[in-house]
Coordinates of C-alpha atoms in Angstrom, one line a residue:
Chain K
M1 CA 111.3 56.9 117.5
K2 CA 114.6 57.7 115.7
T3 CA 112.8 59.5 112.9
R4 CA 110.8 61.6 115.3
Y5 CA 114.0 62.6 117.1
F6 CA 115.6 63.5 113.7
V7 CA 112.6 65.6 112.5
G8 CA 112.6 67.5 115.8
L9 CA 116.3 68.2 115.5
L10 CA 115.9 69.4 111.9
A11 CA 113.0 71.7 112.9
M12 CA 115.1 73.2 115.7
L13 CA 118.0 73.7 113.2
L14 CA 115.7 75.5 110.7
V15 CA 114.2 77.7 113.4
G16 CA 117.7 78.6 114.6
L17 CA 118.9 79.4 111.1
T18 CA 116.0 81.8 110.4
L19 CA 116.3 83.5 113.7
S20 CA 120.0 84.0 113.8
Q21 CA 120.8 85.1 110.2
Q22 CA 119.7 87.8 107.9
G23 CA 118.5 86.3 104.7
P24 CA 120.8 86.5 101.7
F25 CA 118.6 89.3 100.2
Q26 CA 118.8 91.4 103.3
Q27 CA 122.6 90.9 103.3
R28 CA 122.6 92.1 99.7
V29 CA 120.5 95.2 100.6
Q30 CA 123.0 96.0 103.4
Q31 CA 125.9 95.6 101.0
A32 CA 124.2 98.1 98.6
I33 CA 123.6 100.5 101.4
N34 CA 127.3 100.3 102.5
S35 CA 128.3 101.0 98.9
G36 CA 126.5 104.4 99.2
G37 CA 129.2 105.6 101.6
S38 CA 129.8 105.3 105.4
K39 CA 127.7 108.4 106.3
F40 CA 124.7 107.1 104.2
A41 CA 125.1 103.7 105.8
E42 CA 125.2 105.2 109.3
T43 CA 122.0 107.3 108.8
M44 CA 120.2 104.3 107.2
K45 CA 120.6 102.2 110.3
Q46 CA 117.2 101.2 111.6
D47 CA 115.8 100.5 115.0
R48 CA 113.6 97.4 115.5
D49 CA 110.3 99.1 114.7
Q50 CA 111.6 101.1 111.7
A51 CA 112.8 97.7 110.3
L52 CA 109.4 96.2 111.1
C53 CA 107.6 99.0 109.2
S54 CA 109.9 98.5 106.2
Q55 CA 109.4 94.8 106.2
Y56 CA 105.6 95.1 106.2
R57 CA 105.5 98.1 103.8
D58 CA 104.1 100.4 106.6
K59 CA 101.1 98.1 107.1
L60 CA 101.6 95.9 110.1
P61 CA 99.8 92.6 110.3
P62 CA 97.2 92.7 113.2
E63 CA 99.2 90.3 115.4
E64 CA 102.2 92.8 115.4
V65 CA 100.2 95.9 116.3
G66 CA 99.7 95.4 120.1
A67 CA 103.3 94.8 120.9
F68 CA 104.4 97.6 118.6
L69 CA 102.2 100.2 120.3
E70 CA 103.3 99.0 123.7
R71 CA 107.0 99.4 122.8
Q72 CA 106.3 102.9 121.4
R73 CA 104.2 104.0 124.4
A74 CA 107.1 103.0 126.7
L75 CA 109.3 105.5 124.9
I76 CA 107.2 108.6 125.8
K77 CA 108.8 110.9 128.4
Y78 CA 107.1 113.8 130.1
P79 CA 108.3 117.2 131.5
A80 CA 109.7 117.1 135.0
D81 CA 107.0 119.5 136.2
G82 CA 104.3 117.3 134.8
K83 CA 102.7 120.2 132.7
L84 CA 101.8 118.9 129.3
M85 CA 100.6 122.3 128.1
G86 CA 103.3 125.0 127.8
D87 CA 103.6 128.3 126.1
W88 CA 101.8 128.5 122.8
K89 CA 104.1 131.3 121.5
Q90 CA 107.2 129.1 121.9
G91 CA 105.1 126.3 120.5
E92 CA 104.4 128.3 117.3
A93 CA 108.1 128.8 116.6
L94 CA 108.8 125.1 117.1
F95 CA 105.8 124.1 115.0
T96 CA 107.1 126.4 112.2
N97 CA 110.8 125.8 112.3
P98 CA 111.8 123.4 109.5
R99 CA 114.7 122.1 111.7
K100 CA 112.4 121.5 114.6
G101 CA 108.8 120.4 114.3
N102 CA 108.5 121.3 110.6
C103 CA 104.8 120.7 111.1
Y104 CA 103.7 123.1 108.3
A105 CA 105.3 120.7 105.8
C106 CA 102.2 118.5 106.2
H107 CA 99.6 120.3 108.4
T108 CA 97.7 123.6 108.4
G109 CA 97.8 125.4 111.7
D110 CA 97.6 129.2 111.9
P111 CA 95.2 129.8 109.0
K112 CA 97.3 132.8 108.0
E113 CA 100.3 130.7 107.3
A114 CA 100.6 130.6 103.5
G115 CA 101.5 127.4 101.7
A116 CA 101.0 124.9 104.5
G117 CA 101.2 121.2 103.4
R118 CA 98.3 118.9 102.8
M119 CA 99.8 115.5 103.7
G120 CA 98.4 115.3 107.2
P121 CA 95.0 116.4 108.6
G122 CA 94.4 120.1 108.8
L123 CA 94.8 121.5 112.3
V124 CA 93.0 124.8 112.1
G125 CA 90.6 125.0 115.0
Y126 CA 92.2 121.9 116.7
G127 CA 91.5 123.5 120.1
Q128 CA 87.7 123.1 119.8
R129 CA 88.3 119.7 121.5
G130 CA 88.8 121.7 124.7
T131 CA 91.6 121.2 127.2
S132 CA 90.5 118.2 129.3
E133 CA 93.3 116.1 130.7
A134 CA 92.6 113.4 128.2
V135 CA 92.7 115.7 125.2
V136 CA 95.9 117.3 126.4
K137 CA 97.6 114.0 127.0
Y138 CA 96.5 112.5 123.7
T139 CA 97.8 115.6 121.9
Y140 CA 101.1 115.6 123.8
D141 CA 101.6 111.8 123.2
K142 CA 100.8 112.2 119.5
I143 CA 103.4 114.9 119.0
Y144 CA 106.1 113.2 121.2
N145 CA 105.7 109.8 119.6
A146 CA 103.2 109.5 116.7
W147 CA 103.9 105.8 116.4
A148 CA 102.5 105.1 119.9
S149 CA 99.0 105.6 118.4
M150 CA 99.5 104.9 114.7
P151 CA 102.1 102.3 113.8
C152 CA 104.4 103.3 110.9
S153 CA 102.5 106.6 110.3
L154 CA 104.1 109.2 108.1
M155 CA 104.3 111.5 111.1
Y156 CA 107.6 111.0 112.7
R157 CA 108.6 110.5 116.4
A158 CA 109.7 114.0 117.2
G159 CA 110.2 113.5 120.9
H160 CA 111.7 110.0 120.7
H161 CA 114.4 111.3 118.3
G162 CA 115.1 114.3 120.4
I163 CA 114.0 116.8 117.8
L164 CA 111.5 118.1 120.5
T165 CA 112.3 117.8 124.2
P166 CA 109.4 117.1 126.6
E167 CA 109.2 120.8 127.4
E168 CA 109.1 121.7 123.7
T169 CA 106.5 119.1 123.1
A170 CA 104.4 120.8 125.7
H171 CA 104.8 124.1 124.0
V172 CA 103.6 122.7 120.6
T173 CA 100.7 121.1 122.5
A174 CA 99.8 124.5 123.7
F175 CA 100.0 126.0 120.2
L176 CA 97.3 123.5 119.2
L177 CA 95.1 123.7 122.3
D178 CA 95.4 127.1 123.9
P179 CA 92.3 129.2 123.1
A180 CA 94.6 132.2 122.7
S181 CA 96.7 130.5 119.9
P182 CA 96.1 131.7 116.4
V183 CA 95.2 128.0 115.5
N184 CA 92.0 128.6 117.5
A185 CA 91.3 132.2 116.5
K186 CA 87.6 132.9 116.1
R187 CA 86.8 133.3 112.4
Chain Y
M1 CA 77.2 164.7 98.6
R2 CA 79.3 164.1 101.7
N3 CA 77.3 161.0 102.3
R4 CA 78.0 159.8 98.8
S5 CA 81.8 160.1 99.0
L6 CA 81.6 158.4 102.4
W7 CA 79.8 155.5 100.7
I8 CA 82.4 155.4 97.9
G9 CA 85.2 155.4 100.4
F10 CA 83.5 152.6 102.3
L11 CA 83.0 150.5 99.2
L12 CA 86.6 151.1 98.1
A13 CA 87.9 150.0 101.5
L14 CA 85.7 147.0 101.4
G15 CA 87.0 146.1 97.9
L16 CA 90.6 146.5 99.0
G17 CA 90.0 144.4 102.1
L18 CA 88.4 141.7 100.0
S19 CA 91.1 141.6 97.4
I20 CA 93.8 141.4 100.1
A21 CA 91.8 138.5 101.7
L22 CA 91.6 136.8 98.4
T23 CA 95.3 137.1 97.5
Q24 CA 96.1 135.7 101.0
Q25 CA 93.8 132.8 100.4
Q26 CA 95.0 132.1 96.9
E27 CA 97.9 129.7 96.8
V28 CA 100.4 129.7 94.0
D29 CA 100.0 126.8 91.7
P30 CA 103.6 125.5 91.5
Y31 CA 103.1 124.2 87.9
K32 CA 101.8 127.6 86.7
E33 CA 104.5 129.4 88.6
A34 CA 107.2 127.2 86.9
E35 CA 105.5 128.0 83.5
R36 CA 105.6 131.7 84.3
Q37 CA 109.2 131.6 85.3
R38 CA 110.1 129.7 82.2
E39 CA 108.4 132.3 80.0
L40 CA 110.3 135.1 81.8
F41 CA 113.6 133.3 81.0
R42 CA 112.5 132.9 77.4
Q43 CA 111.7 136.6 77.1
T44 CA 114.7 138.1 78.9
A45 CA 117.5 135.6 78.0
G46 CA 116.0 134.0 74.9
I47 CA 117.3 130.6 76.1
L48 CA 116.5 128.4 79.0
P49 CA 119.2 127.6 81.6
G50 CA 118.7 123.9 80.9
E51 CA 119.5 124.5 77.3
L52 CA 122.7 126.3 78.2
Y53 CA 123.8 123.3 80.3
A54 CA 122.9 121.0 77.4
A55 CA 124.9 123.2 74.9
Q56 CA 127.9 123.1 77.3
G57 CA 127.5 119.3 77.4
E58 CA 127.4 119.0 73.7
E59 CA 130.6 120.9 73.4
L60 CA 132.3 118.6 76.0
F61 CA 130.8 115.5 74.2
G62 CA 132.5 116.4 70.9
Q63 CA 135.9 117.5 72.4
K64 CA 138.9 115.2 72.3
R65 CA 139.7 114.9 76.0
G66 CA 141.4 112.6 78.5
S67 CA 144.7 110.8 78.3
K68 CA 143.5 109.0 75.2
N69 CA 142.5 112.3 73.5
V70 CA 139.2 111.1 72.1
S71 CA 135.7 112.4 72.1
L72 CA 132.7 110.6 73.7
E73 CA 131.2 110.0 70.2
A74 CA 131.9 106.3 70.5
C75 CA 130.2 105.9 73.9
D76 CA 127.5 103.3 73.8
F77 CA 124.5 104.2 75.9
G78 CA 122.7 101.0 75.1
L79 CA 121.5 101.6 71.6
G80 CA 124.9 101.4 69.9
P81 CA 128.0 103.6 69.9
G82 CA 127.1 107.3 69.4
K83 CA 123.4 106.6 69.3
L84 CA 121.9 109.3 71.5
E85 CA 118.3 109.6 70.2
G86 CA 116.1 108.1 72.9
A87 CA 119.1 106.7 74.8
L88 CA 117.8 108.0 78.2
T89 CA 114.4 106.3 77.7
Q90 CA 115.9 102.8 78.3
L91 CA 118.3 103.7 81.1
P92 CA 119.3 102.4 83.7
R93 CA 120.3 99.1 82.0
Y94 CA 122.9 96.4 82.2
F95 CA 126.2 96.9 80.3
A96 CA 128.3 93.9 79.4
D97 CA 131.5 95.9 79.1
T98 CA 131.4 97.2 82.7
R99 CA 129.4 94.3 83.9
R100 CA 127.1 96.5 85.9
V101 CA 123.7 98.2 85.7
E102 CA 124.3 101.9 84.9
D103 CA 122.2 105.0 84.8
L104 CA 123.0 107.8 82.4
E105 CA 125.3 109.6 84.8
T106 CA 127.2 106.5 85.7
R107 CA 127.5 105.5 82.1
I108 CA 129.0 108.9 81.2
V109 CA 131.6 108.4 83.9
S110 CA 132.3 104.8 82.6
C111 CA 132.9 106.2 79.1
M112 CA 135.1 109.0 80.4
V113 CA 137.2 106.4 82.2
N114 CA 137.3 103.6 79.7
L115 CA 137.1 105.5 76.4
Q116 CA 138.8 108.8 77.2
G117 CA 141.2 107.5 79.8
F118 CA 140.2 109.8 82.7
K119 CA 141.1 108.7 86.2
P120 CA 137.8 108.5 88.2
E121 CA 139.2 111.2 90.7
E122 CA 139.9 113.6 87.8
I123 CA 136.2 113.7 86.7
K124 CA 134.4 116.9 87.5
R125 CA 130.8 116.6 88.7
D126 CA 129.9 119.7 86.7
D127 CA 131.1 118.1 83.5
V128 CA 129.0 114.9 84.1
K129 CA 126.0 117.1 84.8
A130 CA 126.4 119.1 81.6
L131 CA 126.9 115.9 79.6
T132 CA 123.8 114.4 81.3
A133 CA 121.8 117.4 80.2
F134 CA 123.0 117.0 76.6
V135 CA 122.4 113.3 76.3
A136 CA 119.0 113.6 78.1
S137 CA 117.9 116.4 75.7
K138 CA 117.9 113.8 73.0
S139 CA 115.0 112.0 74.8
S140 CA 112.9 115.0 75.4
E141 CA 109.1 114.2 75.6
M142 CA 109.7 110.6 74.7
P143 CA 107.9 107.7 76.4
I144 CA 109.9 106.1 79.3
N145 CA 110.8 102.6 78.5
V146 CA 112.6 101.0 81.4
V147 CA 111.8 97.2 81.7
P148 CA 114.2 95.2 83.7
K149 CA 115.0 92.0 81.7
T150 CA 118.4 90.6 82.7
S151 CA 119.0 89.1 86.1
Q152 CA 121.2 92.0 87.0
E153 CA 118.5 94.5 86.1
I154 CA 115.9 92.6 88.0
A155 CA 118.1 92.4 91.0
M156 CA 118.8 96.1 90.9
Y157 CA 115.1 96.9 90.6
N158 CA 114.4 94.7 93.7
L159 CA 117.2 96.5 95.6
G160 CA 115.6 99.8 94.7
R161 CA 112.2 98.7 95.9
E162 CA 113.7 97.6 99.2
L163 CA 115.4 101.0 99.6
W164 CA 112.1 102.7 98.7
Y165 CA 110.5 101.2 101.8
H166 CA 113.5 101.5 104.1
R167 CA 112.4 103.7 107.1
A168 CA 115.3 105.4 108.8
G169 CA 116.7 108.6 110.3
D170 CA 115.4 111.0 112.9
R171 CA 112.3 111.8 110.7
D172 CA 111.4 108.1 110.4
M173 CA 111.1 108.4 106.7
N174 CA 111.1 106.3 103.6
C175 CA 110.2 107.2 100.0
A176 CA 107.0 105.2 100.0
I177 CA 105.2 106.8 102.9
C178 CA 105.0 110.1 101.0
H179 CA 105.3 109.1 97.4
D180 CA 102.8 106.1 97.5
S181 CA 100.6 106.4 100.6
Y182 CA 100.1 110.1 100.3
A183 CA 100.7 110.7 96.6
G184 CA 98.5 113.6 95.4
G185 CA 99.1 115.5 98.6
K186 CA 101.4 118.5 99.1
V187 CA 104.5 119.0 101.2
R188 CA 104.3 122.8 101.7
L189 CA 103.6 123.8 98.1
S190 CA 105.2 120.9 96.4
P191 CA 102.9 118.3 94.9
V192 CA 103.9 114.8 95.7
R193 CA 103.6 112.2 92.9
S194 CA 104.1 108.4 92.9
P195 CA 106.5 106.7 90.5
R196 CA 103.5 105.3 88.6
Q197 CA 102.2 108.9 88.2
G198 CA 105.5 109.7 86.5
L199 CA 107.7 110.9 89.4
S200 CA 111.3 111.1 88.0
N201 CA 110.1 112.1 84.5
E202 CA 111.4 115.7 84.5
W203 CA 115.1 115.1 85.4
P204 CA 117.7 116.4 84.6
A205 CA 116.0 119.7 85.2
Y206 CA 116.9 123.3 86.0
R207 CA 115.4 124.2 89.4
F208 CA 114.7 128.0 89.4
E209 CA 114.4 128.1 93.2
A210 CA 117.9 126.7 93.5
D211 CA 119.3 128.2 90.3
K212 CA 121.0 124.9 89.5
L213 CA 120.8 122.0 87.3
Y214 CA 119.6 118.8 89.2
T215 CA 120.1 115.4 87.7
L216 CA 118.0 112.5 89.0
Q217 CA 120.8 111.6 91.3
D218 CA 121.0 115.2 92.6
R219 CA 117.2 115.1 93.2
I220 CA 117.4 111.8 95.1
A221 CA 120.2 113.3 97.2
F222 CA 118.1 116.3 97.9
C223 CA 115.2 114.1 99.0
Y224 CA 117.4 112.2 101.5
E225 CA 118.9 115.4 102.8
S226 CA 115.4 116.9 103.5
V227 CA 114.5 113.8 105.7
S228 CA 117.9 114.1 107.5
I229 CA 119.5 111.0 105.9
H230 CA 123.0 111.6 104.5
P231 CA 122.7 111.0 100.7
P232 CA 124.4 108.1 99.1
D233 CA 127.5 108.8 97.0
H234 CA 127.0 109.7 93.3
Y235 CA 127.2 106.7 91.0
S236 CA 126.7 104.3 93.9
E237 CA 124.3 101.3 93.9
P238 CA 121.6 103.0 96.0
M239 CA 121.4 105.8 93.4
I240 CA 121.1 103.4 90.5
A241 CA 118.8 101.1 92.3
L242 CA 116.3 103.8 93.2
S243 CA 116.5 105.2 89.6
I244 CA 115.7 101.9 88.0
Y245 CA 112.9 101.3 90.5
M246 CA 111.2 104.7 89.9
L247 CA 111.7 104.7 86.1
T248 CA 110.4 101.1 85.8
E249 CA 107.3 102.1 87.7
A250 CA 106.9 105.2 85.6
T251 CA 107.1 102.9 82.5
K252 CA 104.3 100.8 84.0
G253 CA 102.2 104.0 84.3
K254 CA 102.9 104.8 80.6
N255 CA 104.6 108.1 81.4
K256 CA 106.6 110.3 79.1
F257 CA 109.6 112.4 79.9
T258 CA 108.8 116.1 80.0
E259 CA 110.8 118.6 78.0
L260 CA 114.5 117.7 78.8
P261 CA 116.3 119.2 80.6
G262 CA 113.1 120.0 82.5
F263 CA 112.3 123.3 84.2
T264 CA 110.9 123.1 87.7
R265 CA 110.8 124.6 91.1

């Protein structure tokens, strides 16, 4: 009886320790980050899911995926007027601007754009999916928060980080889906 | 006759259109473009910018400087005092005199402080860069040979690996997601390599697009800037940790340094 009580107490103590404290290695990593200067340390701060992606080397174990996606989906915001497809011309500028979407770093889009990156899937002709409500929403959500459909993807969470506002996200959505956009020009 | 000239005109227009279409489709190969730029420098200046930096570094290296008025010729880069041949191939490594793991740039600063008597705040970044170019030139095209052995080196490698996977910033980036998961791809025109494929084997290098010499630390800083993370200070632990991580992996991939200083975009 006494032993059982003791084992239970020990187990609780262990669980408490692991939950409350960073391990010594994580403390050492933080110390190294701090040694890089205060601005570096500030921008290296992680939110919960960035830390999770780092911990699992960008490949989440299956049991983490569901909750991760749910947390990320909850972060998506929509334009006040509810229109998820805006003006493709404004979308083109946002898609191109390295300080905004910077999408050409990794994707093709307008086939005339020289030197588009090849990290992500090519987007020439993306609009052949049509503009059903489901396609528009999927596209908007992907641009606003890529981690809501693909945990730890290379593609960053443009809307969540405020690089694109909901209205701007709708413009980029239009650049990809609008039949008049050069992305979808007949070739 | 009239018909014939019309035909020729038509064919000419077609050819012109085709060639425009072809040049638009053709993408510049960044390696070939660097090679072309390098040749142009050779032809017009007779010397490469990287070689100029190295020559500048050589002069600084031999000069008696600092409060102790000595040259850097007694500086030990890990192979013994004054031994420069292949010194970069085994850096970063642990140094007993400073009791820390140092890369080439940090080691130069240590020698300027401890040997020459400079105060750390007196040391000019441009001097360190030129000296780095000079010492690195003595390891041109040699096999990389960074194998963490001491507990300090292994700890630094582990720190570097952790930073490599650390996702942060508004662009949700880390090094690995591009340089491992998508190695072989291109960001815009830039080919992306993994450490095992020899990433880090061309630094210090002259970047003709920036018209500047970049050391490995400068290149790491540029990487962080481009993913909107403020870069770590020069000579700080994150710089040394990432360097030892990448160069250890490059060693596992049996990579050599390129011509040093390198010449790249």
